[in-house]
JSON list of C-alpha atoms in Angstrom, two decimals:
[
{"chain": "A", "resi": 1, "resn": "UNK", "atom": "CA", "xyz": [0.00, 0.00, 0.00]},
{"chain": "A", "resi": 2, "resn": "UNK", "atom": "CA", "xyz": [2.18, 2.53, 1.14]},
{"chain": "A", "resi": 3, "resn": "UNK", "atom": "CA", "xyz": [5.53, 3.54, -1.54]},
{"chain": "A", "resi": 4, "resn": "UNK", "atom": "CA", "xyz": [7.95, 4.40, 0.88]},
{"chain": "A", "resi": 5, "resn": "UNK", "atom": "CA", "xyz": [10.56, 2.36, -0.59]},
{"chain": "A", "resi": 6, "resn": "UNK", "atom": "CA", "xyz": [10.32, 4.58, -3.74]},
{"chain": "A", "resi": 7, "resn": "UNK", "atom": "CA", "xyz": [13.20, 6.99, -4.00]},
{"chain": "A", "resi": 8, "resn": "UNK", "atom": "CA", "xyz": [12.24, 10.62, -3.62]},
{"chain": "A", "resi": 9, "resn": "UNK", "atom": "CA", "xyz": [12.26, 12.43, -7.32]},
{"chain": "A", "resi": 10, "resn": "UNK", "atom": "CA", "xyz": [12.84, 15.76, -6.30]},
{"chain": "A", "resi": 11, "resn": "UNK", "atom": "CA", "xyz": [10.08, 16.40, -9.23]},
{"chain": "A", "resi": 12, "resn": "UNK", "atom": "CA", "xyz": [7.48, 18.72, -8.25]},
{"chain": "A", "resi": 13, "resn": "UNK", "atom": "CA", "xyz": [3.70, 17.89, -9.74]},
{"chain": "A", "resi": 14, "resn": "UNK", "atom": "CA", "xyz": [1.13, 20.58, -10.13]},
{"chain": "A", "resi": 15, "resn": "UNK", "atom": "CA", "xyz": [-3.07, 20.96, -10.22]},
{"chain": "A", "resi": 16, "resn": "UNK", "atom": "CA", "xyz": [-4.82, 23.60, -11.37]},
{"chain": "A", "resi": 17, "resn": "UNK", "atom": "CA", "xyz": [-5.85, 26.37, -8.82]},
{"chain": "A", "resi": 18, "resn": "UNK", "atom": "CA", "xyz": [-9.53, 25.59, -9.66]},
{"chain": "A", "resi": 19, "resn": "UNK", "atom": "CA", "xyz": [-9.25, 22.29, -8.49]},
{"chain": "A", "resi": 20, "resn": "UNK", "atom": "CA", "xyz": [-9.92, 21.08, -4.87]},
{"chain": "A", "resi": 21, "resn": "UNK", "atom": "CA", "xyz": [-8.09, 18.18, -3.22]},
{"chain": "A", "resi": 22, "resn": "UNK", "atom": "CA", "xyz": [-10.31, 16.58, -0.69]},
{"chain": "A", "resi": 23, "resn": "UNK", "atom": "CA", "xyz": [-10.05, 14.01, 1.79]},
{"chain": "A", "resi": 24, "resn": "UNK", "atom": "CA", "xyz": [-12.04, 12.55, 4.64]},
{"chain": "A", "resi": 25, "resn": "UNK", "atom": "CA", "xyz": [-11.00, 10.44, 7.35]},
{"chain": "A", "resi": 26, "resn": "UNK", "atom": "CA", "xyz": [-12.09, 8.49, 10.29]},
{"chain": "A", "resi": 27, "resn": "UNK", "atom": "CA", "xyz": [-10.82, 10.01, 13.97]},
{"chain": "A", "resi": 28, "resn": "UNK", "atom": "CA", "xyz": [-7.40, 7.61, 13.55]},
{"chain": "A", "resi": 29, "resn": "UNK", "atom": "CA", "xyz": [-6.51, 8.95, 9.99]},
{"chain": "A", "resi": 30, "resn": "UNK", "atom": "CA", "xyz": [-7.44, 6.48, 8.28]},
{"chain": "A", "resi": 31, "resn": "UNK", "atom": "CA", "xyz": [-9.12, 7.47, 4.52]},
{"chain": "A", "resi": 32, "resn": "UNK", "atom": "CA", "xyz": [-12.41, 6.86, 4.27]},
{"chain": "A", "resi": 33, "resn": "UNK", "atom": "CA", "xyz": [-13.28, 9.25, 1.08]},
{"chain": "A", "resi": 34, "resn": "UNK", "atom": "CA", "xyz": [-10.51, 10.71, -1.74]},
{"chain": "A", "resi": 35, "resn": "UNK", "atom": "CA", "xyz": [-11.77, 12.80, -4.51]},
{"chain": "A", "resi": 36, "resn": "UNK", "atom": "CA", "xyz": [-10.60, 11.91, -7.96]},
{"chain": "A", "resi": 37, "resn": "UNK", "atom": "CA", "xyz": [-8.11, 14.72, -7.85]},
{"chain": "A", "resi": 38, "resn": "UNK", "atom": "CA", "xyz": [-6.78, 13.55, -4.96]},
{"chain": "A", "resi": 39, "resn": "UNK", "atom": "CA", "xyz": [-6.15, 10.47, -6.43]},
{"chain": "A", "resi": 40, "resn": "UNK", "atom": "CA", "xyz": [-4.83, 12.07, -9.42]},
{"chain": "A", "resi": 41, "resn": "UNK", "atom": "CA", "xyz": [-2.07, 14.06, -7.77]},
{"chain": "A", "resi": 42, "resn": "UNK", "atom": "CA", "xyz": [-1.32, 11.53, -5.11]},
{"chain": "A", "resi": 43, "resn": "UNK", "atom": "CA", "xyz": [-0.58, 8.84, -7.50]},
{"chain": "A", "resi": 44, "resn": "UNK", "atom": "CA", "xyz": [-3.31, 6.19, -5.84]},
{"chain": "A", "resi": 45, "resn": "UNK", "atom": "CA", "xyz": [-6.03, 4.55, -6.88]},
{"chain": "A", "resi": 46, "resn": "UNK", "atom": "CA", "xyz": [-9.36, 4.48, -4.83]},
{"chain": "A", "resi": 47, "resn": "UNK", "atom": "CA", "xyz": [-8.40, 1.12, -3.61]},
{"chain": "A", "resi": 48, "resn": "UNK", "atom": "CA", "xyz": [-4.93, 1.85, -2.52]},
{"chain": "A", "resi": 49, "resn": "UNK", "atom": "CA", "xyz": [-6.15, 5.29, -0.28]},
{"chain": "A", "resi": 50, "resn": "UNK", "atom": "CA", "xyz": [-9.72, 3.85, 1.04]},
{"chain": "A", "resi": 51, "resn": "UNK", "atom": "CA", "xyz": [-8.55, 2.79, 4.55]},
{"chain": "A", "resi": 52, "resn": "UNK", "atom": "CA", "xyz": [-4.92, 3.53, 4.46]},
{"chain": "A", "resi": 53, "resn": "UNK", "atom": "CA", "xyz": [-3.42, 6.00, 6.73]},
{"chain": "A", "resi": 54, "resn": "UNK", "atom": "CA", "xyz": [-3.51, 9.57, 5.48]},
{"chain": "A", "resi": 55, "resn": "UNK", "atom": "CA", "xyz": [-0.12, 9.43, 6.25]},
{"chain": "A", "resi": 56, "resn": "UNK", "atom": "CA", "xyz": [0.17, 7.36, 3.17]},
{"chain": "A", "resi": 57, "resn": "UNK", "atom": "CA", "xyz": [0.80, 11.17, 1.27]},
{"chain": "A", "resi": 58, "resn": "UNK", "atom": "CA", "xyz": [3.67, 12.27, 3.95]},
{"chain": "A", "resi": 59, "resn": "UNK", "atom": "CA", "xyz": [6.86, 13.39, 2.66]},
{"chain": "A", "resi": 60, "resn": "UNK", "atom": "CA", "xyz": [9.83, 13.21, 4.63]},
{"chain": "A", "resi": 61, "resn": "UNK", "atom": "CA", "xyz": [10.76, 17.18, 3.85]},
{"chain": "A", "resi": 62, "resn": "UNK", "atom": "CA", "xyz": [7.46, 17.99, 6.46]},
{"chain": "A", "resi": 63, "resn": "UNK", "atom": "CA", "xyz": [8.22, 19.03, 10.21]},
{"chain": "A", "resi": 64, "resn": "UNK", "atom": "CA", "xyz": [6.33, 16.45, 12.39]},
{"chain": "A", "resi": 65, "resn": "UNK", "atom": "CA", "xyz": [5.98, 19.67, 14.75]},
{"chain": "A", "resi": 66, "resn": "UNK", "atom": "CA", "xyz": [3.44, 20.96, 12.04]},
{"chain": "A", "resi": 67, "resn": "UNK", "atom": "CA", "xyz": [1.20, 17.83, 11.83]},
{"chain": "A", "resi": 68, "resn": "UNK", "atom": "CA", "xyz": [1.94, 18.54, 16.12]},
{"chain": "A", "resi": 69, "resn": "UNK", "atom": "CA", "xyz": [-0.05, 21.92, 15.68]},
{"chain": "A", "resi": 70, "resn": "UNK", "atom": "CA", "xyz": [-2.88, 20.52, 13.06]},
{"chain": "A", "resi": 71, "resn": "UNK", "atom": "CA", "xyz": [-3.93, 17.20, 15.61]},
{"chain": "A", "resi": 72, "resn": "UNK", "atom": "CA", "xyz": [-3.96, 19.74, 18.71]},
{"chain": "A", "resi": 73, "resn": "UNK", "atom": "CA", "xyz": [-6.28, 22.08, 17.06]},
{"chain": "A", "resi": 74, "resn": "UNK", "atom": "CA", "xyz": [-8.43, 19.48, 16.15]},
{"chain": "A", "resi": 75, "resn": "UNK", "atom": "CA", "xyz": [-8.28, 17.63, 19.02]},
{"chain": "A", "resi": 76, "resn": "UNK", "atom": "CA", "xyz": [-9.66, 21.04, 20.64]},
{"chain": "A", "resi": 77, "resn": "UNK", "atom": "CA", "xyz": [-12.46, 21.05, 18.09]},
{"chain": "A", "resi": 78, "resn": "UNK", "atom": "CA", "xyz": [-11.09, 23.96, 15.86]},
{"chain": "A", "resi": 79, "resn": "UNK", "atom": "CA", "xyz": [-10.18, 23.76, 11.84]},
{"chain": "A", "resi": 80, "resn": "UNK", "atom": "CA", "xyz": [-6.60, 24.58, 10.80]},
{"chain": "A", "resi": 81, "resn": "UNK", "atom": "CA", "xyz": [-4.99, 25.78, 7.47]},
{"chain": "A", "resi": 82, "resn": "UNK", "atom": "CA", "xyz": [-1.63, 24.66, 6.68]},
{"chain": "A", "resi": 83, "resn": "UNK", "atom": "CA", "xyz": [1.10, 24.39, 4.48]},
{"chain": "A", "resi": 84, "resn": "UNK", "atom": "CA", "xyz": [1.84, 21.12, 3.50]},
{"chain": "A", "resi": 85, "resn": "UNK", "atom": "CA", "xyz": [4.29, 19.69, 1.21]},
{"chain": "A", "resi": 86, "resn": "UNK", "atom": "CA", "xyz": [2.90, 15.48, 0.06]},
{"chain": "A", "resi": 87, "resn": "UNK", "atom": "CA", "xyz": [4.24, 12.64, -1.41]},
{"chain": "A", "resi": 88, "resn": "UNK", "atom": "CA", "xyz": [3.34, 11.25, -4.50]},
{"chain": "A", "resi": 89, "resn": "UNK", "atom": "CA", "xyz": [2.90, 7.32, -5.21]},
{"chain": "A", "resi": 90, "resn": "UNK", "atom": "CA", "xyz": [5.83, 7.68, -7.49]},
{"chain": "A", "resi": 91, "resn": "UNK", "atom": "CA", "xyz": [8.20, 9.63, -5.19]},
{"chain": "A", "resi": 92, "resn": "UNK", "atom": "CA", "xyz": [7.06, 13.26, -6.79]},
{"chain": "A", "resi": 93, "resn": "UNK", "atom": "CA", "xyz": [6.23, 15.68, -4.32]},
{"chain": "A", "resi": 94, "resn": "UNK", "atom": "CA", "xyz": [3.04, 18.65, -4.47]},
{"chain": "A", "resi": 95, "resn": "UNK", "atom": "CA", "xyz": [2.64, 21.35, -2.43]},
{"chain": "A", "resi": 96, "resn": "UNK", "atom": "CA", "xyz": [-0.81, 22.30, -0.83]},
{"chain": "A", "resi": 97, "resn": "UNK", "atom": "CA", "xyz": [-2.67, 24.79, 1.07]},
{"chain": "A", "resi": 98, "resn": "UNK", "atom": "CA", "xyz": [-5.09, 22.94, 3.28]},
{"chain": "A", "resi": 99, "resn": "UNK", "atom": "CA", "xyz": [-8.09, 23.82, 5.03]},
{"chain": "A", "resi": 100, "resn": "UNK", "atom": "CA", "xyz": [-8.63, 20.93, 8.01]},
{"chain": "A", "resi": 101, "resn": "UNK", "atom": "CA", "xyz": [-11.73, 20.67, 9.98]},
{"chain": "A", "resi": 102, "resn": "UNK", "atom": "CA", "xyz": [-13.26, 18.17, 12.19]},
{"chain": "A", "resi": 103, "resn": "UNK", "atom": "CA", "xyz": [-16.55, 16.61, 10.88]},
{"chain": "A", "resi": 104, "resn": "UNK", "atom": "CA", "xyz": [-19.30, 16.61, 14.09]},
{"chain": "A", "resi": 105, "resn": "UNK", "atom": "CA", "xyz": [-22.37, 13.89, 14.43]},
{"chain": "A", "resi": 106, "resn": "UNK", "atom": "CA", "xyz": [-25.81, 15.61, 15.38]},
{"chain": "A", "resi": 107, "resn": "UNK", "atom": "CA", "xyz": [-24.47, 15.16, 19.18]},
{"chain": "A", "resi": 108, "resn": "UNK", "atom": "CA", "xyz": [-21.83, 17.64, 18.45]},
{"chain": "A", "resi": 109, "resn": "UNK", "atom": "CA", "xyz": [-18.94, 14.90, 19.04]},
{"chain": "A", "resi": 110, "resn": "UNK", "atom": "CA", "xyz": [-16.16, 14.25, 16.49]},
{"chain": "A", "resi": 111, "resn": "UNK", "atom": "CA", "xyz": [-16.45, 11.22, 14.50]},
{"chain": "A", "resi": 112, "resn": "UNK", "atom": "CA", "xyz": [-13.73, 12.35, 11.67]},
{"chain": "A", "resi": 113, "resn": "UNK", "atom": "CA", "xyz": [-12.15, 15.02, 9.56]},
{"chain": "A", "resi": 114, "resn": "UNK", "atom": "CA", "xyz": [-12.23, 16.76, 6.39]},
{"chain": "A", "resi": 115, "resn": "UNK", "atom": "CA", "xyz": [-9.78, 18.28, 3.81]},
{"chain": "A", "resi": 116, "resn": "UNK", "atom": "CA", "xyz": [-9.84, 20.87, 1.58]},
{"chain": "A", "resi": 117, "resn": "UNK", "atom": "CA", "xyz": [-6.17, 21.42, -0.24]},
{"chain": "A", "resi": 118, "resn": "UNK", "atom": "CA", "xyz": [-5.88, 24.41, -3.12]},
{"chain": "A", "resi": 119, "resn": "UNK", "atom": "CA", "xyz": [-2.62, 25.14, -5.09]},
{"chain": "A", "resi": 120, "resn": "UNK", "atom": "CA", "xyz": [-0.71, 27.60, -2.59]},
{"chain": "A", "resi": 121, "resn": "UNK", "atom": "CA", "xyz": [0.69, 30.94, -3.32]},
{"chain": "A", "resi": 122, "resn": "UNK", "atom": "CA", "xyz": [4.15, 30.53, -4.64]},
{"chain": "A", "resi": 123, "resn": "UNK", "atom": "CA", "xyz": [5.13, 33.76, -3.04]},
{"chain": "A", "resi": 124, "resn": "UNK", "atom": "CA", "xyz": [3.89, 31.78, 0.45]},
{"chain": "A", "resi": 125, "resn": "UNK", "atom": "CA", "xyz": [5.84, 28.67, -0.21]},
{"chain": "A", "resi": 126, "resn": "UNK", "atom": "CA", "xyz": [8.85, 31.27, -0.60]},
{"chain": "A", "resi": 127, "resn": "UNK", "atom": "CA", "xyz": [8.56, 31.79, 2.90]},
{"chain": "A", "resi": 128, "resn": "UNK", "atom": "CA", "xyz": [7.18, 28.59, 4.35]},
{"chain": "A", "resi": 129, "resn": "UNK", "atom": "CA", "xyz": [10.16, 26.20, 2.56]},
{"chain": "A", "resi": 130, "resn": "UNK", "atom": "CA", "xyz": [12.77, 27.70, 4.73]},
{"chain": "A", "resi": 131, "resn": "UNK", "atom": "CA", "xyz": [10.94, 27.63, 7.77]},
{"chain": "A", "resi": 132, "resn": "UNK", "atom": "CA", "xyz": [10.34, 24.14, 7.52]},
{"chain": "A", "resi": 133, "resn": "UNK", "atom": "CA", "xyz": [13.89, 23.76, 6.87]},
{"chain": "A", "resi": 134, "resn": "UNK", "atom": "CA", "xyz": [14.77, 25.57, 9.86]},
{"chain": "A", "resi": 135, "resn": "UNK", "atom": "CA", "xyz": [11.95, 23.34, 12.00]},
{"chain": "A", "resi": 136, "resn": "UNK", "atom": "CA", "xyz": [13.02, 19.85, 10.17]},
{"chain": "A", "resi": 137, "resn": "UNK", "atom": "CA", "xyz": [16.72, 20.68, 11.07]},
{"chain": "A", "resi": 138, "resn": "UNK", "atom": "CA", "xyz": [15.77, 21.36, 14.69]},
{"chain": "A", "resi": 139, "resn": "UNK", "atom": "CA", "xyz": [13.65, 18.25, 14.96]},
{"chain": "A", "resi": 140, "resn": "UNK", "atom": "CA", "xyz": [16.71, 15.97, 13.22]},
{"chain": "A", "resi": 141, "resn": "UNK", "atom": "CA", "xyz": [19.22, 17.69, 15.69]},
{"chain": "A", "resi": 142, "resn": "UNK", "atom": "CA", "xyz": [17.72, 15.54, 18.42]},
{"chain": "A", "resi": 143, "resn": "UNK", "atom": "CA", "xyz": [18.12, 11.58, 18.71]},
{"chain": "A", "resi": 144, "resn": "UNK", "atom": "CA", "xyz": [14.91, 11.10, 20.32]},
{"chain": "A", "resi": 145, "resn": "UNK", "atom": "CA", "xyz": [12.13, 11.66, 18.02]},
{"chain": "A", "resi": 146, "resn": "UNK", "atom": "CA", "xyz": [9.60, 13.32, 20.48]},
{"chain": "A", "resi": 147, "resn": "UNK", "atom": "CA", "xyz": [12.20, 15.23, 21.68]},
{"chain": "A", "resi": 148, "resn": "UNK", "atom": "CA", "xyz": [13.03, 16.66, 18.62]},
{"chain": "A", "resi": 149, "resn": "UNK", "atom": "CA", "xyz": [9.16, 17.13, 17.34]},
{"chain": "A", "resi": 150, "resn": "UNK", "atom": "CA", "xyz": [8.76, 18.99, 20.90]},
{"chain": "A", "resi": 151, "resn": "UNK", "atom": "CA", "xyz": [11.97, 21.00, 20.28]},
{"chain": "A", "resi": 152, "resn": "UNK", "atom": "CA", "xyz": [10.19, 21.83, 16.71]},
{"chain": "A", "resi": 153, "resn": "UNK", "atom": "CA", "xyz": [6.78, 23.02, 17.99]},
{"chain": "A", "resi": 154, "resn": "UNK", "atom": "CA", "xyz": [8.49, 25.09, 20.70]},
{"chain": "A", "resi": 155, "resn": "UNK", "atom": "CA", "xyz": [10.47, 26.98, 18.31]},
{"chain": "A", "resi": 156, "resn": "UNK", "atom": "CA", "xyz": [7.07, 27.32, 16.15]},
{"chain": "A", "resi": 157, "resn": "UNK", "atom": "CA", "xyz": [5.75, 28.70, 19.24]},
{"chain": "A", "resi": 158, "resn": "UNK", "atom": "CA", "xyz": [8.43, 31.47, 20.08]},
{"chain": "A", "resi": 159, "resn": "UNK", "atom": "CA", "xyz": [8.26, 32.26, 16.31]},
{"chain": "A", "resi": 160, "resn": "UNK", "atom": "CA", "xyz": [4.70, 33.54, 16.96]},
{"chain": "A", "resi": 161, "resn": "UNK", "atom": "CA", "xyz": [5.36, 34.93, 20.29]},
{"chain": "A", "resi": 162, "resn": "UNK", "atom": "CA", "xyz": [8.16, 36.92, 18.41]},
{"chain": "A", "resi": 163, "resn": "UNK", "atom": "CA", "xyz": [5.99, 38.43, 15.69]},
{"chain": "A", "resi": 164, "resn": "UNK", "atom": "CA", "xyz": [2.89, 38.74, 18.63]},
{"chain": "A", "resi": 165, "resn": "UNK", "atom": "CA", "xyz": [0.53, 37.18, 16.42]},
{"chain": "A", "resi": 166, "resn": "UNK", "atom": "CA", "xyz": [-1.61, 33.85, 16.62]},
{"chain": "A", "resi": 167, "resn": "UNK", "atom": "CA", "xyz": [-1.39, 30.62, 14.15]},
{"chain": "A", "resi": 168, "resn": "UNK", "atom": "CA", "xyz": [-4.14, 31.46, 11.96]},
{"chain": "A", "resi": 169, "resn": "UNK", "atom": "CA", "xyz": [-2.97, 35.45, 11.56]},
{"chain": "A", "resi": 170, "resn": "UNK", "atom": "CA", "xyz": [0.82, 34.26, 10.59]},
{"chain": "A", "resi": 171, "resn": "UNK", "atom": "CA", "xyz": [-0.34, 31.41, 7.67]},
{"chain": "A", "resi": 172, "resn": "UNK", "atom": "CA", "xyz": [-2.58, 33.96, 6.25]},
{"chain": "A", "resi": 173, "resn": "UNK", "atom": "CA", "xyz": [-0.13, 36.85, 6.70]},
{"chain": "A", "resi": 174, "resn": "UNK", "atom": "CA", "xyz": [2.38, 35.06, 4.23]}
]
């Protein structure tokens, strides 16, 4: 199911911006709905994504301390845009802007979650590639994963206490 053993291209693939990536999952990640453009870019069929672990798409380039800050916000009920850089079936990589939100029964309780991913602002991913340079090297620097995911999100966090500004305010402000 999952390609990891297929060597990274370094080859960027594209959508158009009036297409919509969209995703649902169940409250562990796993996929329980992928739009044909999701399949499309991703480089899966409907069989291969339907129950696999959304993680399925992650590319190695993406701070865990991101994914960190996009479970906590759900967890507390709130949706989340991100950056987020995926990886292809065949090693390719695609950028995305996505817009995460948890999916509520009629009690009001979480049973899942829901993507929306659009082509991002190239002038945005000028900013945001760096950074998660900066955030994957911090993470790496440590030997013990959660230490080094921790170290991550802390920095993210003293990057917005810097700049006095909130999550949402800073990913729209670039």
């Amino acid at each position: 199911m999952a390609r990891r053993d297929v060597p990274l291209t370094g080859v960027e693939r594209f959508f158009d911006p009036d297409e919509v990536i969209v995703s649902k999952t169940d409250l562990k990640g796993r996929i329980t709905y992928a739009n044909r453009v999701f399949q499309r870019v991703a480089g899966y069929d409907e069989a291969d994504l339907m129950g696999a672990p959304h993680s399925i798409v992650r590319h190695p380039d993406m701070p865990r301390c991101v994914f960190k800050l996009l479970w906590d916000t759900l967890a507390a009920g709130k949706e989340i845009f991100a950056y987020v850089v995926n990886r292809a079936g065949n090693g390719d990589h695609y950028w995305v802007f996505a817009h995460v939100t948890p999916s509520f029964d009629a009690e009001g309780r979480v049973i899942g979650y829901h993507s929306s991913r659009r082509v991002p602002e190239r002038a945005a991913l000028d900013k945001v590639i760096p950074l998660y340079r900066q955030l994957l090297d911090i993470e790496n620097s440590h030997a013990d994963r959660k230490q080094g995911m921790e170290a991550g999100f802390a920095a993210v966090l003293a990057l917005l206490a810097e700049k006095g500004i909130g999550y949402d305010e800073f990913v729209f402000s670039l």
